[in-house]
PDB file of C-alpha atoms in Angstrom:
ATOM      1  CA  UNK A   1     -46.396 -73.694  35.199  1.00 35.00           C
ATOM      2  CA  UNK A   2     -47.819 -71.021  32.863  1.00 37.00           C
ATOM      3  CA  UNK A   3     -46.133 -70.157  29.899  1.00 37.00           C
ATOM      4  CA  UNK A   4     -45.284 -67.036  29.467  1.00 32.00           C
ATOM      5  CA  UNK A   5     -44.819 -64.976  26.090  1.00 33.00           C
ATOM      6  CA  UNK A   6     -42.633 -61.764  25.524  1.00 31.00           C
ATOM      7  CA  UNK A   7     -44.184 -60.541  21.834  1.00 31.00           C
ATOM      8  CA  UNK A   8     -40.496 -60.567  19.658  1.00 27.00           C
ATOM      9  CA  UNK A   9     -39.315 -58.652  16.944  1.00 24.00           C
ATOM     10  CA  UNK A  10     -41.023 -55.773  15.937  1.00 23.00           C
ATOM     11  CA  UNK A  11     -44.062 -56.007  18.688  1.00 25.00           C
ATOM     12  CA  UNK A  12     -41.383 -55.169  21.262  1.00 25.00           C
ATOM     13  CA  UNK A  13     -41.287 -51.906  19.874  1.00 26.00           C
ATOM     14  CA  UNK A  14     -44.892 -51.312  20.457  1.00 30.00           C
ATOM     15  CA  UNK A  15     -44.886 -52.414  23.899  1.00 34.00           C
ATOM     16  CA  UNK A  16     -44.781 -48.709  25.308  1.00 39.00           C
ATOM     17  CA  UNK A  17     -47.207 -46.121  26.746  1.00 49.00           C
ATOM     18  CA  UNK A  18     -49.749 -45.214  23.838  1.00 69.00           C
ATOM     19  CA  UNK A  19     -50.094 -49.202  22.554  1.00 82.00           C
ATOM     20  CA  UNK A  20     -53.614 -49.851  22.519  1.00 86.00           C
ATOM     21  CA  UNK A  21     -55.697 -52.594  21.555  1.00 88.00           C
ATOM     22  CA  UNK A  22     -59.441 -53.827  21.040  1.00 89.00           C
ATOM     23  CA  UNK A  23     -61.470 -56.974  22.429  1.00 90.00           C
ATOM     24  CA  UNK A  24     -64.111 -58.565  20.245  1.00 90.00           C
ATOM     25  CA  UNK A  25     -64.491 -55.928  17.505  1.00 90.00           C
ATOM     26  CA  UNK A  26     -67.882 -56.615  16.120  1.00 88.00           C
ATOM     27  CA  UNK A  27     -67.100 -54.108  13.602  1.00 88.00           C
ATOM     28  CA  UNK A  28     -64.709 -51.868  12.777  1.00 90.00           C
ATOM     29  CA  UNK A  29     -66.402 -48.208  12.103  1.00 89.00           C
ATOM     30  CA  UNK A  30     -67.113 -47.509  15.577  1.00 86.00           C
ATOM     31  CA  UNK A  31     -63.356 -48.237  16.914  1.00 86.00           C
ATOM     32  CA  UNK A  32     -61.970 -45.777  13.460  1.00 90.00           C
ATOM     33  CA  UNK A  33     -63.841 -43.317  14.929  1.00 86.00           C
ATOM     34  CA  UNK A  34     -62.479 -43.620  18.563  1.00 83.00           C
ATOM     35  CA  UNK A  35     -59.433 -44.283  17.375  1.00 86.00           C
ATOM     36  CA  UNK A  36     -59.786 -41.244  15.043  1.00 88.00           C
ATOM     37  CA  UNK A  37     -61.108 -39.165  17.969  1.00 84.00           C
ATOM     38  CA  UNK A  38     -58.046 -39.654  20.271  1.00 81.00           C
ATOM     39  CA  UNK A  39     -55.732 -39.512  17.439  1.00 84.00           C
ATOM     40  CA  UNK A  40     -54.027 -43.077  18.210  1.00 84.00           C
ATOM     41  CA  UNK A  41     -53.026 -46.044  16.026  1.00 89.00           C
ATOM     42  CA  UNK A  42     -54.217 -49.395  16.543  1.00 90.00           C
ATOM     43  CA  UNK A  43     -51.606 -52.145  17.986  1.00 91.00           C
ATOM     44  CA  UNK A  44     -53.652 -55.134  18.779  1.00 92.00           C
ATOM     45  CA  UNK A  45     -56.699 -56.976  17.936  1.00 93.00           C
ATOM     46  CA  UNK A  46     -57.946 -59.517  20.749  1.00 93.00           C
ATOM     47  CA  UNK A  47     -60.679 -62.009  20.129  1.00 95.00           C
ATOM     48  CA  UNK A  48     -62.353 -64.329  23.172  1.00 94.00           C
ATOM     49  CA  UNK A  49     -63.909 -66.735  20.521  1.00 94.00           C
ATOM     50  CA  UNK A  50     -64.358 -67.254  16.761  1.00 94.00           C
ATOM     51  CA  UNK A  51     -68.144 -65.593  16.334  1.00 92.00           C
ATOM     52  CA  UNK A  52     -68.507 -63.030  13.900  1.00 89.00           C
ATOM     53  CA  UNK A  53     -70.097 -60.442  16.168  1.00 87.00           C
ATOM     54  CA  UNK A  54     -66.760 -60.783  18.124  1.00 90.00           C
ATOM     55  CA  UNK A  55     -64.335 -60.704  14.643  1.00 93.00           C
ATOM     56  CA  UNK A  56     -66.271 -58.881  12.624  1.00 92.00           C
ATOM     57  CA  UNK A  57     -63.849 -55.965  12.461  1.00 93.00           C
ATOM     58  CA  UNK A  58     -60.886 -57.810  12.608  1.00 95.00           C
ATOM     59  CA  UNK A  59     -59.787 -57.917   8.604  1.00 97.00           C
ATOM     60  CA  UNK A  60     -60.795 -54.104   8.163  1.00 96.00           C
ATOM     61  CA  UNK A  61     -59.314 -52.909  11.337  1.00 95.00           C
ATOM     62  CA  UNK A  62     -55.827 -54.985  10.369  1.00 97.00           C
ATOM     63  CA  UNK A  63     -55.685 -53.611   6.922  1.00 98.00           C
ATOM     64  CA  UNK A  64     -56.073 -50.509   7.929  1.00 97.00           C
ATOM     65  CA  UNK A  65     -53.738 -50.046  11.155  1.00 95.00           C
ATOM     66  CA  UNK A  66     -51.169 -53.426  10.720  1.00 96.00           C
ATOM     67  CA  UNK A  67     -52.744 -54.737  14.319  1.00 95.00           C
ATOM     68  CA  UNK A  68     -51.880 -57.861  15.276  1.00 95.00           C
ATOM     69  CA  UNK A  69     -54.681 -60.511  15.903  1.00 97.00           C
ATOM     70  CA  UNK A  70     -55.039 -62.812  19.191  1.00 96.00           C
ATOM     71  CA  UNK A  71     -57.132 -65.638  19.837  1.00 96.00           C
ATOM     72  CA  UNK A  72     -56.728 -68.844  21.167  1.00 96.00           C
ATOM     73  CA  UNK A  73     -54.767 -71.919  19.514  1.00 96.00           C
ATOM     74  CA  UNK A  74     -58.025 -73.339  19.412  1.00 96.00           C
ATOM     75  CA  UNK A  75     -59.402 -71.294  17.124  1.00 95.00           C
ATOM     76  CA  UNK A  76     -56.654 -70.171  14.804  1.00 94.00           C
ATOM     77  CA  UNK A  77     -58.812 -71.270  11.975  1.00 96.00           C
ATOM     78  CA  UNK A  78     -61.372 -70.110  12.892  1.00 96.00           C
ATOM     79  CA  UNK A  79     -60.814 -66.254  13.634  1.00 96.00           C
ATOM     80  CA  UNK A  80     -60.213 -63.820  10.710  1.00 97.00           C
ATOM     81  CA  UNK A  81     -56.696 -62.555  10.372  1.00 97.00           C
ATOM     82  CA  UNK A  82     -55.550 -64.185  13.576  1.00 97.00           C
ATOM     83  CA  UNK A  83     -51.206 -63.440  13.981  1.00 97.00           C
ATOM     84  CA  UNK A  84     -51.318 -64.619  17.125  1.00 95.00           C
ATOM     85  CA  UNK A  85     -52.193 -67.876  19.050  1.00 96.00           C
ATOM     86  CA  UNK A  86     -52.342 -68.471  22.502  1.00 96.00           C
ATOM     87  CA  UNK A  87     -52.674 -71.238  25.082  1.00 96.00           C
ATOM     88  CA  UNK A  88     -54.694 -71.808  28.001  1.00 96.00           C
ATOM     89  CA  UNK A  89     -52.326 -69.996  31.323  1.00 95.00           C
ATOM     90  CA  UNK A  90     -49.964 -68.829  28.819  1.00 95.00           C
ATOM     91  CA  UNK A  91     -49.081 -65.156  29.638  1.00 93.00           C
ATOM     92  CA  UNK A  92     -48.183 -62.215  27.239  1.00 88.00           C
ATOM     93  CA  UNK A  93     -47.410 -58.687  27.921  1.00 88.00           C
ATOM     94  CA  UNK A  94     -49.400 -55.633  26.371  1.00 86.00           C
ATOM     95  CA  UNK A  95     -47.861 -51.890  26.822  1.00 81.00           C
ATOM     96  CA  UNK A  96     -45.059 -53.446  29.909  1.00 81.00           C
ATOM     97  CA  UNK A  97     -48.539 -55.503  31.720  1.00 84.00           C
ATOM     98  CA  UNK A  98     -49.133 -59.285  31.759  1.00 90.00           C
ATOM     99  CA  UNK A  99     -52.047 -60.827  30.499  1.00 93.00           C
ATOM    100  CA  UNK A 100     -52.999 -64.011  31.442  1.00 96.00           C
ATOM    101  CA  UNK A 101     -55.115 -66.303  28.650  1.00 96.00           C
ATOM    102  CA  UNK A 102     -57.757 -68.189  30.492  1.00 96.00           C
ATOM    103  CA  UNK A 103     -59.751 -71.286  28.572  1.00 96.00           C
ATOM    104  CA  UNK A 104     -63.419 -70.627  29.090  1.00 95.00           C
ATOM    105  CA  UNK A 105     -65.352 -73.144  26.958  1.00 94.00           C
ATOM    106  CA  UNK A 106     -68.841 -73.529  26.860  1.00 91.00           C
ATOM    107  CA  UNK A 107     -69.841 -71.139  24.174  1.00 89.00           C
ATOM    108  CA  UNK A 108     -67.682 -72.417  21.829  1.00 92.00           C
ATOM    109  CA  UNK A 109     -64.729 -75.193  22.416  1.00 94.00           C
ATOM    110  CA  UNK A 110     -61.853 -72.249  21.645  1.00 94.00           C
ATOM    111  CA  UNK A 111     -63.612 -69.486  23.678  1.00 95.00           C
ATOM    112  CA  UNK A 112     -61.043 -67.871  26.108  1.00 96.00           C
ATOM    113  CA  UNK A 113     -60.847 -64.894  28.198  1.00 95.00           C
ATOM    114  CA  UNK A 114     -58.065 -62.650  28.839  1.00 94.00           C
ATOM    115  CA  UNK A 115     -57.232 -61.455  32.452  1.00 93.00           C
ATOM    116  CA  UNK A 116     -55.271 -58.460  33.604  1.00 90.00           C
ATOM    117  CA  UNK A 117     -54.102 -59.321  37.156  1.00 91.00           C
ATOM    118  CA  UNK A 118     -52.037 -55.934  37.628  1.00 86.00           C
ATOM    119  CA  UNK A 119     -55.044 -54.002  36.255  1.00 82.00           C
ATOM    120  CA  UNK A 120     -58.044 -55.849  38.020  1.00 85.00           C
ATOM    121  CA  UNK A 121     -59.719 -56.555  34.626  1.00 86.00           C
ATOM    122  CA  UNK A 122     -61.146 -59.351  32.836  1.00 88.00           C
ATOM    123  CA  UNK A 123     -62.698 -59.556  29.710  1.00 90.00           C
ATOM    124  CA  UNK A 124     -65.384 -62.560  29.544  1.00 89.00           C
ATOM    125  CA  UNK A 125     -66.561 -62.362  26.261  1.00 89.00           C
ATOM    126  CA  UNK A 126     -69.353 -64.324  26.037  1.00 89.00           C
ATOM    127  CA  UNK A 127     -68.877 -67.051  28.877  1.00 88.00           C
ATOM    128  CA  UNK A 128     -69.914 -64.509  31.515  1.00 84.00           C
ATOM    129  CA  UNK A 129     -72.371 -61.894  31.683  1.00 78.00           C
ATOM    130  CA  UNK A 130     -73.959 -59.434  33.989  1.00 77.00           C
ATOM    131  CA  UNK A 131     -77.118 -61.854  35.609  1.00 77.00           C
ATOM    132  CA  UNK A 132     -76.186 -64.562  33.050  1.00 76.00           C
ATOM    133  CA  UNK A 133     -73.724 -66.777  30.777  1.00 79.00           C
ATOM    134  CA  UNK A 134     -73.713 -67.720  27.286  1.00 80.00           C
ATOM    135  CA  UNK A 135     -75.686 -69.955  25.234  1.00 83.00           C
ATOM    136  CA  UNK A 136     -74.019 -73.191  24.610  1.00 86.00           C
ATOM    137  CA  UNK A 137     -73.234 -73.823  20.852  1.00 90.00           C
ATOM    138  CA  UNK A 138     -70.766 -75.789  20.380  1.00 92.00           C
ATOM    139  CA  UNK A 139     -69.560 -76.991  24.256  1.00 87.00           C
ATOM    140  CA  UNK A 140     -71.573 -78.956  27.326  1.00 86.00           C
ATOM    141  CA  UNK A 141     -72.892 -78.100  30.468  1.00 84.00           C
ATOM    142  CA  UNK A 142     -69.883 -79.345  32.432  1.00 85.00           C
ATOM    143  CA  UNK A 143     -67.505 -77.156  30.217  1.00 89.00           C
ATOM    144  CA  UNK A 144     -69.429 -74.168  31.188  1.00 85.00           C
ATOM    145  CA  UNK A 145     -69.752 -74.865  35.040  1.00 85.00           C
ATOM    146  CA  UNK A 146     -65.893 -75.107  35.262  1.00 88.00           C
ATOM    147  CA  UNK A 147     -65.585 -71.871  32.977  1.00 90.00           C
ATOM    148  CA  UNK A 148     -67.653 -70.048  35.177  1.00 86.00           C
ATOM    149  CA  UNK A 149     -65.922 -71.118  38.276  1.00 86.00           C
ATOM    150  CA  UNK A 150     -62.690 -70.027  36.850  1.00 90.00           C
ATOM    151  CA  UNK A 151     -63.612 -66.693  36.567  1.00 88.00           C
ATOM    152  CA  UNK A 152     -65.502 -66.832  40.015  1.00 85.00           C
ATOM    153  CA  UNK A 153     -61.549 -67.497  41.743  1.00 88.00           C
ATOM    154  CA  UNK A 154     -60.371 -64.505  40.272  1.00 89.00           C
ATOM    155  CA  UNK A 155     -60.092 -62.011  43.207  1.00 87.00           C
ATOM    156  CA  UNK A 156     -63.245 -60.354  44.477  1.00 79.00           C
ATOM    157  CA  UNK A 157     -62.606 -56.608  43.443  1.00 81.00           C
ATOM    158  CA  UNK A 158     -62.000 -57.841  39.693  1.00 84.00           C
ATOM    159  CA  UNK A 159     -63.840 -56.116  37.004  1.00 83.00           C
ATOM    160  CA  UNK A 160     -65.621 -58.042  34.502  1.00 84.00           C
ATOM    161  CA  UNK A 161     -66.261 -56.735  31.359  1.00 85.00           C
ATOM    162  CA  UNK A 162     -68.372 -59.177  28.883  1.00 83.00           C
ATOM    163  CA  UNK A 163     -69.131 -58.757  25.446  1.00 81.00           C
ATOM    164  CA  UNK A 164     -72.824 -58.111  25.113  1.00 81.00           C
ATOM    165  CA  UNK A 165     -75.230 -55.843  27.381  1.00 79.00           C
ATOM    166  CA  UNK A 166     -77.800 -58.141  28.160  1.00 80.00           C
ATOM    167  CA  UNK A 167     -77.786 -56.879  31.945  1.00 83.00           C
ATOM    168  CA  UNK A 168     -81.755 -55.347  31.671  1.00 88.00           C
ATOM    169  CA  UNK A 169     -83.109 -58.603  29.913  1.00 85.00           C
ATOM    170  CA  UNK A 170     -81.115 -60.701  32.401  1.00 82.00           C
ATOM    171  CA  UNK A 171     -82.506 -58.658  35.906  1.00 84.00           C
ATOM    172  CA  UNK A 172     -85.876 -59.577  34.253  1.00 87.00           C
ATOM    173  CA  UNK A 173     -85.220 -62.796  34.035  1.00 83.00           C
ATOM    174  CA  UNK A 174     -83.799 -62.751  37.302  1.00 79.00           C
ATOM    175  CA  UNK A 175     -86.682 -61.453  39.190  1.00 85.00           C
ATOM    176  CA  UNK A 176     -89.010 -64.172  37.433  1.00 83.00           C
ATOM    177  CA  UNK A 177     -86.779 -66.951  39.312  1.00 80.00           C
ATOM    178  CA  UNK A 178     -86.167 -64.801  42.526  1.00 81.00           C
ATOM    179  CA  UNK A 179     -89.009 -62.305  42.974  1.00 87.00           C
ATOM    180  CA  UNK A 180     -88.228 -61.943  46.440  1.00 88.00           C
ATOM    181  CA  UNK A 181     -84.395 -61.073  46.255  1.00 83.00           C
ATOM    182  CA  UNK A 182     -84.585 -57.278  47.712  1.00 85.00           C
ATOM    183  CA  UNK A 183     -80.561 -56.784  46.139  1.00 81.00           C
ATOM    184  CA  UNK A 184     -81.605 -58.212  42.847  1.00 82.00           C
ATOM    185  CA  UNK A 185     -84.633 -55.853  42.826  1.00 87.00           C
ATOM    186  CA  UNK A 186     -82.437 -52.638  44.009  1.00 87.00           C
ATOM    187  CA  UNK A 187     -79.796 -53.623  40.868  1.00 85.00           C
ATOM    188  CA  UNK A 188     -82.636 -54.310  38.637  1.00 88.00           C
ATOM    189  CA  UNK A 189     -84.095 -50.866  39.478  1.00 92.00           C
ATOM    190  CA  UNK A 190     -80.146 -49.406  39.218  1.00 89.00           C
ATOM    191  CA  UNK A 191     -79.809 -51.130  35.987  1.00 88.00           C
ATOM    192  CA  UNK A 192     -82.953 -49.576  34.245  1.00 92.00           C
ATOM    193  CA  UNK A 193     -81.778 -46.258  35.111  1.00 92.00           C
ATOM    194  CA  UNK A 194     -78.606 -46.847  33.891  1.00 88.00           C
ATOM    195  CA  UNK A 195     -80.202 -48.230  30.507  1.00 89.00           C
ATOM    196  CA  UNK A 196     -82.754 -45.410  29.895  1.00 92.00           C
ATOM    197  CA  UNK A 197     -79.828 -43.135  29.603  1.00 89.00           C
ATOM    198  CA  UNK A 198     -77.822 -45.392  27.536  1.00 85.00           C
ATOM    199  CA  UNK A 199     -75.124 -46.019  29.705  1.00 84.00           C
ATOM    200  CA  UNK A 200     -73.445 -49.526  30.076  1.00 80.00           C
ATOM    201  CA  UNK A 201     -73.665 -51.647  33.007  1.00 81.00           C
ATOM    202  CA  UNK A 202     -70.219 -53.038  32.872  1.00 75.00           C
ATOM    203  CA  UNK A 203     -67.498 -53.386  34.143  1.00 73.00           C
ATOM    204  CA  UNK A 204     -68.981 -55.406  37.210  1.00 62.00           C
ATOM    205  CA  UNK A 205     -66.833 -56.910  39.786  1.00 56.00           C
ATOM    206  CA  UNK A 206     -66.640 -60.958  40.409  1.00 49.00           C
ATOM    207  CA  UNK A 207     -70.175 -62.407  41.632  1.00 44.00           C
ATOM    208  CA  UNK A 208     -69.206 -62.531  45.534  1.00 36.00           C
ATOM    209  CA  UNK A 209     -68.558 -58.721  46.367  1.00 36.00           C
ATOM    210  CA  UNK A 210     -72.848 -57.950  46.424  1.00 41.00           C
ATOM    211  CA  UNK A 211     -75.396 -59.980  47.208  1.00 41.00           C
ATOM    212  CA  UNK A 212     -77.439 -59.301  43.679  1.00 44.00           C
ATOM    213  CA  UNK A 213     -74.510 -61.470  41.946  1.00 44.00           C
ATOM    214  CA  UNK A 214     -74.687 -64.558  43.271  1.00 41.00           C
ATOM    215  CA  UNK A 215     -72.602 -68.053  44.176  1.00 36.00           C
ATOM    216  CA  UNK A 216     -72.413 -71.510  42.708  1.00 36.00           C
ATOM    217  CA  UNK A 217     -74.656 -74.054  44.919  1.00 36.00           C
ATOM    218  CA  UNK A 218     -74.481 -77.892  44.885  1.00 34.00           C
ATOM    219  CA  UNK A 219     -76.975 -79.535  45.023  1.00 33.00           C
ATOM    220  CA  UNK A 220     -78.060 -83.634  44.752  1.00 26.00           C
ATOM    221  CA  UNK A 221     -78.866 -82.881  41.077  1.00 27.00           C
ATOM    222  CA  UNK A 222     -75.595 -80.700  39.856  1.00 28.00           C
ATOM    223  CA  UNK A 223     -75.362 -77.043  40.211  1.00 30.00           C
ATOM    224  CA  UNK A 224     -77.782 -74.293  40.509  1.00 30.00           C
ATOM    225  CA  UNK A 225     -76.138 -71.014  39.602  1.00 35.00           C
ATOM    226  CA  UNK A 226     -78.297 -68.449  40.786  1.00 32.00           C
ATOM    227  CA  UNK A 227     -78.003 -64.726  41.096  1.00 30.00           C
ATOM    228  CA  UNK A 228     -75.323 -63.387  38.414  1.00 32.00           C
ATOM    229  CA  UNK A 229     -75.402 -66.604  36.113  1.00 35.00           C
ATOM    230  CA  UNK A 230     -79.384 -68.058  36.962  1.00 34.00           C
ATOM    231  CA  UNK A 231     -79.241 -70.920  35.205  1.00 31.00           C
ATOM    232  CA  UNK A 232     -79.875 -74.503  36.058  1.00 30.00           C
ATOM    233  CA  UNK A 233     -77.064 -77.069  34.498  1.00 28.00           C
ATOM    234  CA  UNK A 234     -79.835 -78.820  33.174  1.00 27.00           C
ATOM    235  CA  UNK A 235     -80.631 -76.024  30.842  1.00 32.00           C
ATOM    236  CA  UNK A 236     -77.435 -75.438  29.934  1.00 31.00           C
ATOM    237  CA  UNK A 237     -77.648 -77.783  27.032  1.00 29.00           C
ATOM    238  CA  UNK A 238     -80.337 -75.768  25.696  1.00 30.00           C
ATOM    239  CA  UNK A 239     -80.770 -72.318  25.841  1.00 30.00           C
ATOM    240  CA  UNK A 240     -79.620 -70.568  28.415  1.00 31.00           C
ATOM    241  CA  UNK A 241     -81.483 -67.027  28.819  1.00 31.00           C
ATOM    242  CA  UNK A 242     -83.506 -65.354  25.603  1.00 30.00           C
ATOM    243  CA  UNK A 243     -80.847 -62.635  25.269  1.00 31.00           C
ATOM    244  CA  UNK A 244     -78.278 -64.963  24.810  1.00 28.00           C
ATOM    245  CA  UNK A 245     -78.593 -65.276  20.864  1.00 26.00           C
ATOM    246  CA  UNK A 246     -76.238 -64.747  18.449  1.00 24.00           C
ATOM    247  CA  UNK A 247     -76.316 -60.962  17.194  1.00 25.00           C
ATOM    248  CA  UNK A 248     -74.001 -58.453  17.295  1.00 26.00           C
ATOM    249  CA  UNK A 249     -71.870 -57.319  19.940  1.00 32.00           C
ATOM    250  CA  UNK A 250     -73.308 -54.263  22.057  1.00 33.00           C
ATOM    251  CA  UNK A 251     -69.767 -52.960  23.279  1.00 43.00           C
ATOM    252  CA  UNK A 252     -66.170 -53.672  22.145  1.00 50.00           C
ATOM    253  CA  UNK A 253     -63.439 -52.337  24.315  1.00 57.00           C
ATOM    254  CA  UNK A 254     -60.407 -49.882  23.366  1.00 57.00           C
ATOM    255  CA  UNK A 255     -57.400 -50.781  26.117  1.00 57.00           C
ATOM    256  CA  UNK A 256     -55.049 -48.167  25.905  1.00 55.00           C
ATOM    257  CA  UNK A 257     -51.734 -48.935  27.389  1.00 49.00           C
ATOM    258  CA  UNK A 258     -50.307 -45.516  28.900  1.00 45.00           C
ATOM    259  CA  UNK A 259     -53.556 -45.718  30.994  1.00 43.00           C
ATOM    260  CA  UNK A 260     -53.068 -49.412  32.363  1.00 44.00           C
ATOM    261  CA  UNK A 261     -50.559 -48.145  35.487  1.00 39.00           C
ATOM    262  CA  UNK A 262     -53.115 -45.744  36.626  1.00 37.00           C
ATOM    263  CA  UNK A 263     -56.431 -47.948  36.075  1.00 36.00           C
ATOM    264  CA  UNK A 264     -55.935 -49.950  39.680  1.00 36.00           C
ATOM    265  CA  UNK A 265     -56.003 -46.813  41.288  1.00 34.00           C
ATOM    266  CA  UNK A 266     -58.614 -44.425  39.946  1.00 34.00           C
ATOM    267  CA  UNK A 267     -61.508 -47.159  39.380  1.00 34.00           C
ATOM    268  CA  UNK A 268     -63.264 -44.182  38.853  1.00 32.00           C
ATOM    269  CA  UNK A 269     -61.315 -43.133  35.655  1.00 29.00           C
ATOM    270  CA  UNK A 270     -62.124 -46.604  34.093  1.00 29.00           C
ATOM    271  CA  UNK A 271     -63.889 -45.645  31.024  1.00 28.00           C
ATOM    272  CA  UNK A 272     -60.933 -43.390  29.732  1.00 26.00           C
ATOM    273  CA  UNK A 273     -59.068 -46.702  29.719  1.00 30.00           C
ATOM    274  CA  UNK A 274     -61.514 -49.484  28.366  1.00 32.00           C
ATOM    275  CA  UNK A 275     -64.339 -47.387  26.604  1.00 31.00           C
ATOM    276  CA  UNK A 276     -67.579 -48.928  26.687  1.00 29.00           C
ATOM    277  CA  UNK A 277     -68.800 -48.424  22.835  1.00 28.00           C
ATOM    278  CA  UNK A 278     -72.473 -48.017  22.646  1.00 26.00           C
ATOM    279  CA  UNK A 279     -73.556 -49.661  19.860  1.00 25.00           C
ATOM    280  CA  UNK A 280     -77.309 -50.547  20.223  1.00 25.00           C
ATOM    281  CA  UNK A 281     -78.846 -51.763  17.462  1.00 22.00           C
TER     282      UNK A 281
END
């Protein structure tokens, strides 16, 4: 059975409408200023894995608002200023909603994910992108294949929201391996739209709701993951996709906790709850 984890003490306190928190902070100037913007404090710092470009913010962004810092167990000396350690199906709650800590190794042995199952969210890091997965630097093939099938259970109308925007790089690559696929070629077209005006990709919902994402196959040899991951398990051991190197993170994401109840709901109204940070280099 999952454990589950009621933050004690003083955290209790902050578990009310206006907590808010950040995944994967590459750096912390661009959440100040969001933060700044909206005129809110910071409550919690979450981290999928130990990389810098995902906990690059984390010291600056604790000195300056007291946030707390989650990662997995795994990694607790690994990621800066971590408070917080968590186990694989151990629950929490953030602002009143329950978050569920998912192992997704592959990436790195401590990488996790976090999943909101009231909310319809999950935030992948980098195990999962749009059209791809991440390189493998310190885990194996099979590590990753089970990761990725993980977050492939979660229900269908799940948002996924990863931690880089490789999603125009990826259709590329995409329609090198499936030139034919008339969905991958309508979403690579959608996607390039959505790039040339800077907008972000993500959220997208769990591989089997369009036909452009695609589904784990079996075959004689191992697993072909085509579609949303295209990737043979072969390569997994090496590198996975181009994009897929180390740099920093495109988007961090700002959860704010009075929005959470209404998120299911108004899908449309998404990006007033997890903002999508722009931050092309």
């Amino acid at each position: 059975m999952p454990r589950r984890r009621v933050l004690a003490g003083s955290d209790v306190r902050s578990l009310i409408p206006g907590t808010v928190g950040v995944v994967d902070p590459s750096e912390a100037a661009p959440v100040i200023n969001v933060l700044e913007r909206r005129n809110q404090n910071l409550t919690y710092i979450l981290n999928t894995h130990h990389h810098y470009d995902h906990t690059g913010g984390n010291l600056e962004l604790k000195a300056r608002y007291g946030a707390k810092v989650i990662g997995s167990a795994k990694d607790k000396d690994r990621i800066p200023g971590i408070d917080i350690s968590l186990h694989d199906r151990e629950t929490w709650m953030f602002a009143g909603h329950e978050v569920l800590v998912m192992e997704t190794p592959g990436h790195t042995k401590g990488h996790v994910s976090y999943y909101f199952p009231g909310c319809g969210a999950v935030f992948t890091g980098d195990a999962l992108f749009s059209l791809s997965c991440g390189k493998l630097f310190e885990g194996d093939p099979d590590q990753m294949l089970s990761s990725l099938q993980q977050i492939m259970s979660l229900p269908d109308a799940t948002d996924v929201y990863c931690g880089h925007e490789y999603t125009l790089s990826n259709s590329k690559f995409a329609l090198s391996i499936e030139p034919n696929n008339q969905a991958l070629q309508e979403y690579a077209a959608h996607v390039a739209q959505l790039r040339s005006k800077m907008l972000p990709t993500f959220p997208k919902n769990t591989p089997s709701e369009n036909n452009a994402s695609a589904r784990l196959q079996g075959d004689g040899r191992g697993c072909l993951l085509s579609g949303h991951f295209l990737c043979r398990r072969r390569a997994l051991s090496k590198q996975l996709h181009p994009s897929s190197s180390l740099g920093f993170s495109l988007s961090s994401a700002i959860l704010v906790g009075s929005s959470l109840a209404n998120f299911r709901g108004e899908r449309g109204k998404s990006r007033t709850l997890i903002g999508a940070l722009a931050l092309d280099r």
